[in-house]
Amino acid sequence: MNRERTLRGDGPRQRLSTACARRGMRVIASSAEADVVLTRFGRAVTVTLRPDETGLLHWCLPSRIPSASDAVDIAPIGEESHVAERAAALLDAAGRAARQALTGGNPPRLPARTP
């Protein structure tokens, strides 16, 4: 069965693409073998395939904490649906924050003009 999946191209990247499509995301770019850029409603997030300390490949996502730019969430190969769910949550949160800045909260202001 695994050989048939491999021959059909049903590897981790294909499974991630399928899981993301189910959640309304698209793969807009992928470089070499490591990075996959997903988009939804004009927002994008990069998912990276990296080996862990033992050498097994894992999916790495940006952290849930916006201020911790170097932190990542990790999901093992085979958990592509979890990766897609997490990526969708990140993109939805970014969209909500942008809408709130425009409609309520503290929208960006233009600098005062001087005569």
mmCIF file with all atom_site columns, C-alpha atoms in Angstrom:
data_model
loop_
_atom_site.group_PDB
_atom_site.id
_atom_site.type_symbol
_atom_site.label_atom_id
_atom_site.label_alt_id
_atom_site.label_comp_id
_atom_site.label_asym_id
_atom_site.label_entity_id
_atom_site.label_seq_id
_atom_site.pdbx_PDB_ins_code
_atom_site.Cartn_x
_atom_site.Cartn_y
_atom_site.Cartn_z
_atom_site.occupancy
_atom_site.B_iso_or_equiv
_atom_site.pdbx_formal_charge
_atom_site.auth_seq_id
_atom_site.auth_comp_id
_atom_site.auth_asym_id
_atom_site.auth_atom_id
_atom_site.pdbx_PDB_model_num
ATOM 1   C CA . MET A 1 1   ? 0.000   0.000  0.000  1.00 0.00 ? 1   MET A CA 1
ATOM 2   C CA . ASN A 1 2   ? 2.795   2.460  0.870  1.00 0.00 ? 2   ASN A CA 1
ATOM 3   C CA . ARG A 1 3   ? 4.518   1.711  -2.423 1.00 0.00 ? 3   ARG A CA 1
ATOM 4   C CA . GLU A 1 4   ? 1.294   2.488  -4.300 1.00 0.00 ? 4   GLU A CA 1
ATOM 5   C CA . ARG A 1 5   ? 0.922   5.795  -2.449 1.00 0.00 ? 5   ARG A CA 1
ATOM 6   C CA . THR A 1 6   ? 4.517   6.721  -3.233 1.00 0.00 ? 6   THR A CA 1
ATOM 7   C CA . LEU A 1 7   ? 4.056   5.910  -6.900 1.00 0.00 ? 7   LEU A CA 1
ATOM 8   C CA . ARG A 1 8   ? 0.931   8.082  -7.030 1.00 0.00 ? 8   ARG A CA 1
ATOM 9   C CA . GLY A 1 9   ? 2.832   10.997 -5.484 1.00 0.00 ? 9   GLY A CA 1
ATOM 10  C CA . ASP A 1 10  ? 0.915   10.784 -2.210 1.00 0.00 ? 10  ASP A CA 1
ATOM 11  C CA . GLY A 1 11  ? 3.821   11.960 -0.061 1.00 0.00 ? 11  GLY A CA 1
ATOM 12  C CA . PRO A 1 12  ? 3.792   14.410 2.846  1.00 0.00 ? 12  PRO A CA 1
ATOM 13  C CA . ARG A 1 13  ? 3.642   17.495 0.607  1.00 0.00 ? 13  ARG A CA 1
ATOM 14  C CA . GLN A 1 14  ? 0.704   16.106 -1.366 1.00 0.00 ? 14  GLN A CA 1
ATOM 15  C CA . ARG A 1 15  ? -1.123  15.153 1.842  1.00 0.00 ? 15  ARG A CA 1
ATOM 16  C CA . LEU A 1 16  ? -0.515  18.657 3.216  1.00 0.00 ? 16  LEU A CA 1
ATOM 17  C CA . SER A 1 17  ? -1.843  20.211 0.019  1.00 0.00 ? 17  SER A CA 1
ATOM 18  C CA . THR A 1 18  ? -4.969  18.038 0.173  1.00 0.00 ? 18  THR A CA 1
ATOM 19  C CA . ALA A 1 19  ? -5.562  18.800 3.867  1.00 0.00 ? 19  ALA A CA 1
ATOM 20  C CA . CYS A 1 20  ? -5.151  22.529 3.213  1.00 0.00 ? 20  CYS A CA 1
ATOM 21  C CA . ALA A 1 21  ? -7.550  22.450 0.259  1.00 0.00 ? 21  ALA A CA 1
ATOM 22  C CA . ARG A 1 22  ? -10.200 20.976 2.567  1.00 0.00 ? 22  ARG A CA 1
ATOM 23  C CA . ARG A 1 23  ? -9.816  24.049 4.777  1.00 0.00 ? 23  ARG A CA 1
ATOM 24  C CA . GLY A 1 24  ? -9.949  26.603 1.965  1.00 0.00 ? 24  GLY A CA 1
ATOM 25  C CA . MET A 1 25  ? -6.206  27.209 1.626  1.00 0.00 ? 25  MET A CA 1
ATOM 26  C CA . ARG A 1 26  ? -4.013  27.043 -1.453 1.00 0.00 ? 26  ARG A CA 1
ATOM 27  C CA . VAL A 1 27  ? -0.365  26.168 -1.928 1.00 0.00 ? 27  VAL A CA 1
ATOM 28  C CA . ILE A 1 28  ? 1.034   29.210 -3.731 1.00 0.00 ? 28  ILE A CA 1
ATOM 29  C CA . ALA A 1 29  ? 4.724   28.355 -3.674 1.00 0.00 ? 29  ALA A CA 1
ATOM 30  C CA . SER A 1 30  ? 7.111   25.665 -2.621 1.00 0.00 ? 30  SER A CA 1
ATOM 31  C CA . SER A 1 31  ? 10.875  25.825 -2.747 1.00 0.00 ? 31  SER A CA 1
ATOM 32  C CA . ALA A 1 32  ? 13.157  22.860 -3.254 1.00 0.00 ? 32  ALA A CA 1
ATOM 33  C CA . GLU A 1 33  ? 12.058  20.248 -0.736 1.00 0.00 ? 33  GLU A CA 1
ATOM 34  C CA . ALA A 1 34  ? 11.630  22.215 2.481  1.00 0.00 ? 34  ALA A CA 1
ATOM 35  C CA . ASP A 1 35  ? 9.268   25.219 2.377  1.00 0.00 ? 35  ASP A CA 1
ATOM 36  C CA . VAL A 1 36  ? 5.601   25.361 1.417  1.00 0.00 ? 36  VAL A CA 1
ATOM 37  C CA . VAL A 1 37  ? 3.744   28.705 1.363  1.00 0.00 ? 37  VAL A CA 1
ATOM 38  C CA . LEU A 1 38  ? 0.012   28.475 2.076  1.00 0.00 ? 38  LEU A CA 1
ATOM 39  C CA . THR A 1 39  ? -2.486  31.265 1.496  1.00 0.00 ? 39  THR A CA 1
ATOM 40  C CA . ARG A 1 40  ? -6.048  32.007 2.527  1.00 0.00 ? 40  ARG A CA 1
ATOM 41  C CA . PHE A 1 41  ? -7.956  35.261 1.999  1.00 0.00 ? 41  PHE A CA 1
ATOM 42  C CA . GLY A 1 42  ? -4.807  37.139 0.983  1.00 0.00 ? 42  GLY A CA 1
ATOM 43  C CA . ARG A 1 43  ? -2.738  36.083 4.003  1.00 0.00 ? 43  ARG A CA 1
ATOM 44  C CA . ALA A 1 44  ? 0.216   33.689 3.775  1.00 0.00 ? 44  ALA A CA 1
ATOM 45  C CA . VAL A 1 45  ? 2.106   31.374 6.125  1.00 0.00 ? 45  VAL A CA 1
ATOM 46  C CA . THR A 1 46  ? 5.223   29.293 5.429  1.00 0.00 ? 46  THR A CA 1
ATOM 47  C CA . VAL A 1 47  ? 5.346   25.667 6.566  1.00 0.00 ? 47  VAL A CA 1
ATOM 48  C CA . THR A 1 48  ? 8.767   23.989 6.619  1.00 0.00 ? 48  THR A CA 1
ATOM 49  C CA . LEU A 1 49  ? 9.733   20.323 6.595  1.00 0.00 ? 49  LEU A CA 1
ATOM 50  C CA . ARG A 1 50  ? 12.736  19.860 8.947  1.00 0.00 ? 50  ARG A CA 1
ATOM 51  C CA . PRO A 1 51  ? 14.459  16.953 10.701 1.00 0.00 ? 51  PRO A CA 1
ATOM 52  C CA . ASP A 1 52  ? 14.287  16.823 14.501 1.00 0.00 ? 52  ASP A CA 1
ATOM 53  C CA . GLU A 1 53  ? 17.103  15.752 16.862 1.00 0.00 ? 53  GLU A CA 1
ATOM 54  C CA . THR A 1 54  ? 16.610  12.087 15.959 1.00 0.00 ? 54  THR A CA 1
ATOM 55  C CA . GLY A 1 55  ? 16.624  12.752 12.215 1.00 0.00 ? 55  GLY A CA 1
ATOM 56  C CA . LEU A 1 56  ? 12.888  12.221 11.636 1.00 0.00 ? 56  LEU A CA 1
ATOM 57  C CA . LEU A 1 57  ? 11.132  14.804 9.479  1.00 0.00 ? 57  LEU A CA 1
ATOM 58  C CA . HIS A 1 58  ? 8.584   17.130 11.102 1.00 0.00 ? 58  HIS A CA 1
ATOM 59  C CA . TRP A 1 59  ? 6.389   19.992 9.844  1.00 0.00 ? 59  TRP A CA 1
ATOM 60  C CA . CYS A 1 60  ? 7.345   23.325 11.426 1.00 0.00 ? 60  CYS A CA 1
ATOM 61  C CA . LEU A 1 61  ? 4.959   26.278 11.661 1.00 0.00 ? 61  LEU A CA 1
ATOM 62  C CA . PRO A 1 62  ? 5.335   29.810 13.006 1.00 0.00 ? 62  PRO A CA 1
ATOM 63  C CA . SER A 1 63  ? 4.680   30.073 16.722 1.00 0.00 ? 63  SER A CA 1
ATOM 64  C CA . ARG A 1 64  ? 1.283   30.922 18.186 1.00 0.00 ? 64  ARG A CA 1
ATOM 65  C CA . ILE A 1 65  ? 3.009   33.797 19.986 1.00 0.00 ? 65  ILE A CA 1
ATOM 66  C CA . PRO A 1 66  ? 3.551   36.648 17.489 1.00 0.00 ? 66  PRO A CA 1
ATOM 67  C CA . SER A 1 67  ? 6.470   38.136 19.465 1.00 0.00 ? 67  SER A CA 1
ATOM 68  C CA . ALA A 1 68  ? 8.449   34.863 19.404 1.00 0.00 ? 68  ALA A CA 1
ATOM 69  C CA . SER A 1 69  ? 9.441   34.951 15.752 1.00 0.00 ? 69  SER A CA 1
ATOM 70  C CA . ASP A 1 70  ? 11.961  32.116 16.015 1.00 0.00 ? 70  ASP A CA 1
ATOM 71  C CA . ALA A 1 71  ? 9.684   29.630 17.805 1.00 0.00 ? 71  ALA A CA 1
ATOM 72  C CA . VAL A 1 72  ? 7.872   26.903 15.882 1.00 0.00 ? 72  VAL A CA 1
ATOM 73  C CA . ASP A 1 73  ? 5.089   24.422 16.419 1.00 0.00 ? 73  ASP A CA 1
ATOM 74  C CA . ILE A 1 74  ? 6.015   20.906 15.321 1.00 0.00 ? 74  ILE A CA 1
ATOM 75  C CA . ALA A 1 75  ? 3.867   18.107 13.924 1.00 0.00 ? 75  ALA A CA 1
ATOM 76  C CA . PRO A 1 76  ? 5.271   14.773 12.716 1.00 0.00 ? 76  PRO A CA 1
ATOM 77  C CA . ILE A 1 77  ? 4.888   13.435 9.193  1.00 0.00 ? 77  ILE A CA 1
ATOM 78  C CA . GLY A 1 78  ? 1.442   11.890 8.932  1.00 0.00 ? 78  GLY A CA 1
ATOM 79  C CA . GLU A 1 79  ? -0.209  14.712 10.907 1.00 0.00 ? 79  GLU A CA 1
ATOM 80  C CA . GLU A 1 80  ? -0.779  16.929 7.865  1.00 0.00 ? 80  GLU A CA 1
ATOM 81  C CA . SER A 1 81  ? -4.393  17.572 8.887  1.00 0.00 ? 81  SER A CA 1
ATOM 82  C CA . HIS A 1 82  ? -3.129  19.045 12.186 1.00 0.00 ? 82  HIS A CA 1
ATOM 83  C CA . VAL A 1 83  ? -0.646  21.222 10.284 1.00 0.00 ? 83  VAL A CA 1
ATOM 84  C CA . ALA A 1 84  ? -3.407  22.463 7.963  1.00 0.00 ? 84  ALA A CA 1
ATOM 85  C CA . GLU A 1 85  ? -5.697  23.178 10.924 1.00 0.00 ? 85  GLU A CA 1
ATOM 86  C CA . ARG A 1 86  ? -2.941  25.141 12.687 1.00 0.00 ? 86  ARG A CA 1
ATOM 87  C CA . ALA A 1 87  ? -2.047  27.092 9.524  1.00 0.00 ? 87  ALA A CA 1
ATOM 88  C CA . ALA A 1 88  ? -5.725  27.980 9.001  1.00 0.00 ? 88  ALA A CA 1
ATOM 89  C CA . ALA A 1 89  ? -5.939  29.208 12.609 1.00 0.00 ? 89  ALA A CA 1
ATOM 90  C CA . LEU A 1 90  ? -2.852  31.406 12.117 1.00 0.00 ? 90  LEU A CA 1
ATOM 91  C CA . LEU A 1 91  ? -4.243  32.898 8.911  1.00 0.00 ? 91  LEU A CA 1
ATOM 92  C CA . ASP A 1 92  ? -7.674  33.481 10.468 1.00 0.00 ? 92  ASP A CA 1
ATOM 93  C CA . ALA A 1 93  ? -6.107  35.219 13.488 1.00 0.00 ? 93  ALA A CA 1
ATOM 94  C CA . ALA A 1 94  ? -4.095  37.503 11.206 1.00 0.00 ? 94  ALA A CA 1
ATOM 95  C CA . GLY A 1 95  ? -7.254  38.370 9.270  1.00 0.00 ? 95  GLY A CA 1
ATOM 96  C CA . ARG A 1 96  ? -9.202  39.113 12.464 1.00 0.00 ? 96  ARG A CA 1
ATOM 97  C CA . ALA A 1 97  ? -6.420  41.362 13.753 1.00 0.00 ? 97  ALA A CA 1
ATOM 98  C CA . ALA A 1 98  ? -6.341  43.291 10.471 1.00 0.00 ? 98  ALA A CA 1
ATOM 99  C CA . ARG A 1 99  ? -10.135 43.733 10.449 1.00 0.00 ? 99  ARG A CA 1
ATOM 100 C CA . GLN A 1 100 ? -10.158 44.873 14.065 1.00 0.00 ? 100 GLN A CA 1
ATOM 101 C CA . ALA A 1 101 ? -7.463  47.452 13.362 1.00 0.00 ? 101 ALA A CA 1
ATOM 102 C CA . LEU A 1 102 ? -9.561  48.841 10.502 1.00 0.00 ? 102 LEU A CA 1
ATOM 103 C CA . THR A 1 103 ? -13.016 48.762 12.079 1.00 0.00 ? 103 THR A CA 1
ATOM 104 C CA . GLY A 1 104 ? -12.519 49.265 15.788 1.00 0.00 ? 104 GLY A CA 1
ATOM 105 C CA . GLY A 1 105 ? -9.603  49.317 18.123 1.00 0.00 ? 105 GLY A CA 1
ATOM 106 C CA . ASN A 1 106 ? -6.850  51.678 17.098 1.00 0.00 ? 106 ASN A CA 1
ATOM 107 C CA . PRO A 1 107 ? -6.720  52.140 13.348 1.00 0.00 ? 107 PRO A CA 1
ATOM 108 C CA . PRO A 1 108 ? -3.494  53.511 11.899 1.00 0.00 ? 108 PRO A CA 1
ATOM 109 C CA . ARG A 1 109 ? -3.509  57.318 11.696 1.00 0.00 ? 109 ARG A CA 1
ATOM 110 C CA . LEU A 1 110 ? -1.964  59.596 9.143  1.00 0.00 ? 110 LEU A CA 1
ATOM 111 C CA . PRO A 1 111 ? 0.662   62.006 10.465 1.00 0.00 ? 111 PRO A CA 1
ATOM 112 C CA . ALA A 1 112 ? -0.599  65.538 11.089 1.00 0.00 ? 112 ALA A CA 1
ATOM 113 C CA . ARG A 1 113 ? 0.052   67.973 8.264  1.00 0.00 ? 113 ARG A CA 1
ATOM 114 C CA . THR A 1 114 ? 2.024   71.078 8.960  1.00 0.00 ? 114 THR A CA 1
ATOM 115 C CA . PRO A 1 115 ? 1.226   74.222 6.965  1.00 0.00 ? 115 PRO A CA 1
#
